[in-house]
Coordinates of C-alpha atoms in Angstrom, one line a residue:
Chain O
M280 CA 76.4 3.2 193.0
K281 CA 77.0 4.9 196.3
N282 CA 78.8 7.8 194.7
N283 CA 76.1 8.6 192.2
R284 CA 75.0 11.9 193.7
R285 CA 78.5 13.1 194.3
T286 CA 79.7 12.4 190.8
F287 CA 76.6 14.1 189.4
I288 CA 77.3 17.2 191.4
K289 CA 80.9 17.2 190.3
L290 CA 79.9 16.8 186.6
A291 CA 77.3 19.5 187.0
G292 CA 79.9 21.8 188.4
I293 CA 82.3 21.2 185.5
A294 CA 79.4 21.7 183.1
A295 CA 78.5 25.0 184.7
A296 CA 82.1 26.2 184.6
G297 CA 82.2 25.2 180.9
L298 CA 79.0 27.2 180.3
A299 CA 80.6 30.3 181.9
V300 CA 83.7 30.0 179.8
A301 CA 82.2 28.9 176.5
P302 CA 80.6 32.2 175.3
K303 CA 84.0 34.0 175.7
A304 CA 85.9 31.2 174.0
L305 CA 83.4 31.3 171.1
A306 CA 83.6 35.0 170.8
S307 CA 87.3 35.1 170.8
S308 CA 87.6 32.2 168.4
G309 CA 86.0 34.5 165.8
G310 CA 88.8 37.0 166.3
H311 CA 87.0 39.4 163.9
S312 CA 86.4 42.9 165.2
P313 CA 84.9 44.5 162.2
V314 CA 84.9 48.2 163.2
K315 CA 87.3 50.8 164.4
A316 CA 87.5 54.6 164.5
N317 CA 89.1 56.5 161.6
P318 CA 92.8 56.9 162.6
K319 CA 92.8 60.3 161.0
G320 CA 89.8 61.5 163.1
L321 CA 90.1 64.0 165.9
H322 CA 89.4 62.6 169.4
A323 CA 88.6 64.2 172.7
T324 CA 86.9 63.3 176.0
Q325 CA 84.8 66.5 176.0
W326 CA 84.6 68.7 172.9
A327 CA 84.0 72.4 173.7
M328 CA 83.9 75.7 171.9
V329 CA 84.9 79.2 172.8
I330 CA 83.4 82.0 170.8
D331 CA 85.2 85.4 171.0
T332 CA 82.3 87.9 170.7
T333 CA 84.8 90.8 170.6
K334 CA 85.8 89.5 167.1
L335 CA 82.5 88.1 166.0
H336 CA 79.4 89.9 166.8
T337 CA 77.6 91.3 163.8
E338 CA 74.6 89.7 162.3
E339 CA 76.2 89.5 158.8
E340 CA 79.3 87.7 160.1
I341 CA 77.2 85.2 162.0
A342 CA 74.9 84.7 159.0
K343 CA 77.9 83.8 157.0
L344 CA 78.8 81.0 159.5
A345 CA 75.2 79.8 159.5
E346 CA 75.4 79.7 155.8
A347 CA 78.5 77.5 155.8
C348 CA 76.9 75.2 158.4
H349 CA 73.5 75.0 156.8
A350 CA 75.0 74.4 153.3
I351 CA 77.0 71.4 154.3
H352 CA 74.3 69.9 156.5
N353 CA 71.4 70.5 154.0
V354 CA 69.5 72.5 156.6
P355 CA 66.3 73.8 155.0
K356 CA 65.6 77.6 154.9
I357 CA 62.1 78.2 156.3
E358 CA 60.8 81.6 157.4
G359 CA 58.6 82.0 160.5
H360 CA 57.8 79.8 163.4
K361 CA 58.5 76.6 161.5
E362 CA 62.1 77.5 160.9
V363 CA 64.9 75.0 161.2
K364 CA 68.2 76.2 162.4
W365 CA 71.6 74.8 163.6
L366 CA 73.4 78.1 164.0
W367 CA 71.8 81.5 164.4
S368 CA 72.2 84.8 166.2
D369 CA 70.3 86.8 168.9
T370 CA 70.7 89.8 171.1
Y371 CA 72.5 89.9 174.5
A372 CA 69.2 90.0 176.5
H373 CA 68.0 86.8 174.8
T374 CA 71.3 85.1 174.9
F375 CA 72.2 85.7 178.5
P376 CA 68.9 86.5 180.2
E377 CA 70.3 85.8 183.7
Q378 CA 73.2 88.1 183.2
E379 CA 71.1 91.0 182.0
N380 CA 72.1 94.4 183.3
P381 CA 70.5 97.7 182.2
H382 CA 73.8 99.6 182.5
L383 CA 75.9 97.2 180.5
A384 CA 78.3 98.7 178.0
E385 CA 76.3 100.0 175.1
E386 CA 78.6 98.3 172.7
V387 CA 77.9 94.8 174.2
H388 CA 74.2 95.5 174.3
H389 CA 74.3 96.1 170.6
R390 CA 76.2 93.0 169.7
D391 CA 74.7 89.9 168.2
F392 CA 75.7 86.6 169.6
P393 CA 76.2 83.4 167.6
L394 CA 74.1 80.6 169.1
L395 CA 74.1 76.8 168.5
C396 CA 73.6 73.6 170.5
N397 CA 75.7 73.9 173.7
H398 CA 76.5 70.2 173.8
C399 CA 75.9 70.3 177.5
E400 CA 77.8 68.0 179.9
N401 CA 74.5 67.3 181.5
P402 CA 72.1 67.5 178.7
P403 CA 68.4 67.6 179.6
C404 CA 67.3 66.6 176.1
V405 CA 69.1 63.3 176.5
R406 CA 67.4 62.6 179.8
V407 CA 63.9 63.2 178.4
C408 CA 64.2 61.4 175.1
P409 CA 62.0 58.3 175.3
T410 CA 63.6 56.5 172.4
K411 CA 67.3 57.4 173.0
A412 CA 67.3 59.1 169.6
T413 CA 69.4 61.8 171.2
Y414 CA 72.3 60.7 173.2
K415 CA 75.6 61.9 174.6
R416 CA 78.6 60.4 172.9
P417 CA 81.8 59.5 174.9
D418 CA 83.5 62.5 173.4
G419 CA 80.8 64.8 174.9
I420 CA 78.9 65.5 171.7
V421 CA 75.2 65.5 172.1
A422 CA 74.2 63.7 168.9
M423 CA 70.9 62.7 167.2
D424 CA 70.1 59.4 165.5
Y425 CA 67.4 60.6 163.2
H426 CA 66.4 57.0 162.4
R427 CA 65.1 56.7 165.9
C428 CA 63.4 60.0 166.4
I429 CA 59.7 59.8 166.7
G430 CA 59.1 63.5 166.8
C431 CA 57.7 63.8 170.3
R432 CA 59.6 67.0 170.9
Y433 CA 60.3 66.3 174.5
C434 CA 63.9 67.3 173.8
M435 CA 62.7 70.7 172.6
A436 CA 60.8 71.2 175.8
G437 CA 63.8 70.0 177.8
C438 CA 66.4 72.2 176.0
P439 CA 66.7 75.5 177.8
Y440 CA 68.4 77.1 174.8
G441 CA 66.0 76.4 172.0
S442 CA 68.7 74.7 170.1
R443 CA 66.5 72.2 168.5
S444 CA 64.2 72.5 165.5
F445 CA 61.3 70.4 164.5
N446 CA 60.7 69.5 160.8
W447 CA 57.0 70.3 160.5
G448 CA 57.0 69.7 156.8
E449 CA 59.1 67.9 154.2
P450 CA 62.5 69.6 154.7
R451 CA 63.4 68.9 151.1
K452 CA 60.7 71.2 149.8
N453 CA 62.6 74.1 151.3
L454 CA 66.0 73.1 150.0
D455 CA 67.6 74.0 146.7
L456 CA 67.9 70.4 145.4
S457 CA 70.6 71.4 142.9
K458 CA 72.8 72.7 145.7
L459 CA 72.6 69.8 148.1
N460 CA 75.7 68.5 149.7
P461 CA 75.6 64.9 148.4
E462 CA 77.9 63.7 151.2
F463 CA 75.4 64.5 154.0
P464 CA 71.8 63.3 154.2
T465 CA 68.8 65.5 154.6
R466 CA 66.3 64.9 157.4
M467 CA 62.7 63.8 157.0
R468 CA 59.4 65.2 158.1
G469 CA 58.5 64.7 161.8
V470 CA 62.0 64.6 163.3
V471 CA 63.9 67.0 165.5
E472 CA 67.2 68.2 164.3
K473 CA 70.1 70.3 165.7
C474 CA 73.8 71.1 165.5
N475 CA 76.0 68.1 165.7
F476 CA 79.4 69.8 166.3
C477 CA 80.2 68.5 162.8
V478 CA 80.8 65.0 164.1
E479 CA 81.2 63.8 160.5
R480 CA 84.0 66.3 159.9
L481 CA 85.8 65.5 163.2
A482 CA 85.7 61.8 162.2
V483 CA 87.8 62.6 159.2
G484 CA 90.1 65.0 161.0
K485 CA 88.5 68.3 160.0
M486 CA 87.4 71.1 162.3
P487 CA 83.7 72.1 162.5
A488 CA 82.6 74.2 159.5
C489 CA 81.7 77.3 161.6
V490 CA 85.1 77.2 163.3
E491 CA 86.8 77.0 160.0
A492 CA 84.7 79.8 158.6
S493 CA 85.1 82.0 161.7
E494 CA 88.7 82.9 160.9
G495 CA 89.9 82.5 164.5
A496 CA 87.0 83.9 166.3
M497 CA 85.9 80.5 167.4
V498 CA 88.2 78.0 169.1
F499 CA 87.4 74.3 169.3
G500 CA 89.1 71.6 171.3
D501 CA 89.1 69.1 174.2
L502 CA 87.9 70.7 177.5
N503 CA 89.5 68.0 179.5
D504 CA 93.0 68.5 178.0
P505 CA 94.8 71.2 180.0
D506 CA 97.0 71.9 177.0
S507 CA 94.2 72.3 174.5
E508 CA 93.6 75.6 172.7
V509 CA 90.2 75.9 174.3
R510 CA 91.7 75.6 177.8
Q511 CA 94.3 78.1 176.8
V512 CA 91.7 80.7 175.9
L513 CA 89.6 79.9 178.9
R514 CA 92.6 80.5 181.1
E515 CA 93.5 83.8 179.6
K516 CA 90.1 85.4 178.9
F517 CA 87.0 85.9 181.1
T518 CA 84.1 83.8 179.6
I519 CA 80.5 83.3 180.4
R520 CA 78.0 80.5 179.4
R521 CA 74.3 80.6 178.7
K522 CA 71.8 80.1 181.5
P523 CA 74.2 78.7 184.1
T524 CA 71.4 78.2 186.6
A525 CA 69.9 75.5 184.4
G526 CA 72.7 73.3 185.6
T527 CA 73.3 71.8 182.2
E528 CA 77.0 72.7 182.0
P529 CA 77.0 74.0 178.5
C530 CA 80.3 73.5 176.6
V531 CA 80.0 76.6 174.5
Y532 CA 81.8 79.5 176.1
Y533 CA 81.5 83.2 175.2
V534 CA 84.3 85.8 175.5
I535 CA 82.5 89.0 176.2
Chain I
M35 CA 21.3 9.0 158.1
K36 CA 20.4 11.1 155.1
M37 CA 22.0 14.5 154.8
H38 CA 19.5 17.4 154.4
Y39 CA 20.3 19.6 151.5
G40 CA 23.3 17.4 150.8
F41 CA 23.7 18.3 147.2
P42 CA 23.7 22.1 147.4
I43 CA 26.0 22.0 150.4
I44 CA 28.6 19.8 148.7
I45 CA 28.4 22.0 145.5
G46 CA 28.7 25.1 147.7
L47 CA 31.8 23.7 149.4
V48 CA 33.4 22.8 146.1
I49 CA 32.9 26.3 144.7
F50 CA 34.2 27.8 148.0
I51 CA 37.4 25.7 148.0
G52 CA 37.8 26.3 144.3
M53 CA 37.7 30.1 144.8
L54 CA 39.9 29.9 147.9
T55 CA 42.7 28.1 146.0
A56 CA 42.2 29.9 142.7
P57 CA 45.0 32.4 143.1
F58 CA 47.5 29.7 143.9
A59 CA 46.3 27.5 141.1
V60 CA 46.2 30.3 138.5
G61 CA 49.5 31.8 139.8
T62 CA 51.6 28.7 139.7
M63 CA 50.2 27.5 136.5
T64 CA 50.5 30.7 134.5
K65 CA 53.6 32.4 135.9
V66 CA 57.0 31.3 136.9
Y67 CA 58.8 33.5 139.5
K68 CA 61.9 35.2 138.0
Q69 CA 64.5 36.9 140.1
P70 CA 64.8 40.6 139.2
E71 CA 67.8 41.4 137.0
L72 CA 70.0 43.9 138.7
K73 CA 72.4 46.3 137.1
M74 CA 75.7 45.7 138.7
P75 CA 78.3 48.4 139.1
V76 CA 80.6 48.7 136.1
G77 CA 83.9 49.3 137.7
E78 CA 83.7 47.1 140.8
K79 CA 83.5 43.3 140.8
E80 CA 83.3 42.6 144.5
C81 CA 81.0 44.1 147.1
I82 CA 82.2 44.7 150.6
E83 CA 81.1 41.2 151.5
S84 CA 80.2 38.1 149.5
K85 CA 77.2 38.2 147.2
E86 CA 75.3 35.8 149.4
F87 CA 76.1 37.7 152.5
M88 CA 74.9 41.0 151.0
R89 CA 71.8 39.4 149.5
E90 CA 70.7 37.9 152.9
Q91 CA 72.1 40.4 155.4
H92 CA 72.5 43.8 153.9
M93 CA 69.7 45.1 156.0
Q94 CA 71.3 43.8 159.2
L95 CA 74.6 45.1 158.0
L96 CA 73.2 48.6 157.4
N97 CA 71.5 48.5 160.7
D98 CA 74.8 47.7 162.4
W99 CA 76.6 50.3 160.3
R100 CA 74.2 52.9 161.5
D101 CA 74.9 52.2 165.2
W102 CA 78.6 51.8 164.8
A103 CA 79.0 55.1 162.9
L104 CA 76.5 57.2 164.8
R105 CA 76.6 55.9 168.3
D106 CA 80.1 54.3 168.7
G107 CA 81.9 56.8 166.4
K108 CA 83.6 53.9 164.6
R109 CA 83.4 54.6 160.9
I110 CA 85.9 52.1 159.4
Y111 CA 84.5 48.6 158.6
T112 CA 86.9 45.7 158.1
N113 CA 85.2 43.0 156.0
H114 CA 85.8 39.2 156.3
A115 CA 88.7 39.4 153.8
G116 CA 90.4 42.1 155.9
K117 CA 89.7 45.0 153.5
E118 CA 88.7 48.3 155.0
F119 CA 85.7 50.5 154.1
V120 CA 84.3 53.8 155.3
I121 CA 80.9 53.2 156.9
S122 CA 78.5 55.2 154.9
L123 CA 75.4 54.3 152.9
Q124 CA 75.5 57.5 150.9
N125 CA 79.3 57.8 150.4
T126 CA 80.4 54.1 150.2
C127 CA 77.5 51.9 149.0
M128 CA 76.0 54.4 146.6
K129 CA 79.3 55.3 145.1
C130 CA 79.5 51.9 143.4
H131 CA 75.7 51.2 143.2
N132 CA 75.2 54.5 141.5
N133 CA 71.8 53.8 140.2
K134 CA 69.1 53.3 142.8
A135 CA 66.3 52.6 140.3
D136 CA 68.3 49.8 138.6
F137 CA 69.7 48.2 141.8
C138 CA 67.9 48.9 145.0
D139 CA 64.4 49.4 143.7
K140 CA 64.4 46.3 141.6
C141 CA 64.4 43.9 144.5
H142 CA 62.5 46.2 146.9
T143 CA 59.7 46.5 144.5
D144 CA 59.7 42.8 143.8
A145 CA 59.6 42.0 147.5
G146 CA 57.1 44.7 148.2
V147 CA 59.2 46.5 150.8
S148 CA 59.7 50.2 150.8
P149 CA 62.6 51.1 153.1
Y150 CA 62.7 54.8 154.1
C151 CA 66.5 55.1 153.5
W152 CA 66.0 57.7 150.8
D153 CA 63.7 59.9 152.8
C154 CA 66.9 61.3 154.2
H155 CA 69.9 59.8 152.3
I156 CA 70.4 61.4 148.9
Q157 CA 70.3 58.9 146.1
P158 CA 73.3 59.0 143.8
E159 CA 71.4 60.4 140.9
G160 CA 70.6 63.4 143.0
L161 CA 67.1 64.7 143.8
K162 CA 64.7 66.1 141.4

C-alpha cells in the first residue's frame, strides 16, 4: 500500500495522455472528409481586376456590363435613393476625388468610370460587421453571407466607396420574375448586398460576368502571381486606385 | 376538521382539471396523427444521404452546406457512399425535389415551422 499515491499519479498521467490523443484518434478513424473545392474552379491568393478606361468609358458601355451583372445576380432595378447596385458608373471627380485636378485632360474629365466593390485587401466593412456576415475569403474576395446579415448597415458606413446597397423593400417586387436567373438566389428585405466578384462563377471555372462582357477592357487574375495577366498589365501600364488614403488597399485598378 | 365550502371547491377543481386536460383528451380520442405524404422525385430513387439521415438532419446539413460553400469555398460534397454532389440548395436539392409545395411545405406546415429559405432562394416552380 506504500506505492498508492505513486501508482495513482502514474495512471492519471497515462489517462491524461490518452485524453489528449483520443479526440484526434476518433476524428481520424472517421476518415470522411465530406467537402472539397471544385477541381474545375479558378483559384488565387488575391483576386484583382484592372479596368482599362481608355477602352471602356462611356455610360452605355458600362450600363451593358451592369446589365450582364445584374441579370445573372437578380439585382433589382430601383430608381432613386433606394437603388441597389453591384456595378455602376460615375464621373472622374466622384471616382477619384483625391486625384482631382482642374486642368486634367478634357477627354479624361468627360469619361465615365465603371465602379464596383473594390474587394479591398484591408476591408473596413469586414472590420465593422458585428455578425461576420461580410468577411474576406482566403482568395481575397470580400463576400457576404446574406443569411447572417442583420441589416445594421455598419458596413455601408465603413465602405469609403459606396459599394454596398441596402434592400429597403422586398427586392423581388422590383424584379422581372419571368426573367430571373434560376441558378442564383435573390436577396430579402433588410439585408445589404454588393458585388461578389462572381464567386459562384469562379467556383466553376468561369470569369466574372463583367470581365466576360467587357471584351478585353477588364482583366482579372491573381495579384500575388507575378505571371498573371493582371500583373502583366500593372507592370506595363500606369494605374490608379480609388481613394488610396483610406488605406483599404483596393484590388480594382484603373488604367487612365 | 371540516372543510369550509368543501363541495364547491372540489367541484371547481374537477371542472378546472377537466378543462385543462380537455385538448389532450379530445385530441387523442378523436384524431390519430398521420405523417404527411410527400411526393417523391420521379426520376431519382436515392437522396444524397439515407432517408433517415435526411429526415432528421437535413437542416443541419443545409446549415453546414451554407458555410462550406460560402465561407470555405468548398462546393463539392461527398456523401457517405462516396458519391459527389455540388453544394447548392437551389441547383442540387431542388432539381430533384422540383415541387416545393408537395415536398418541403408538407412537413414544414405539419410541424409548424416556416424556414425562410425561399425568401431568397428561388423555388423550382419559379416565382409568381
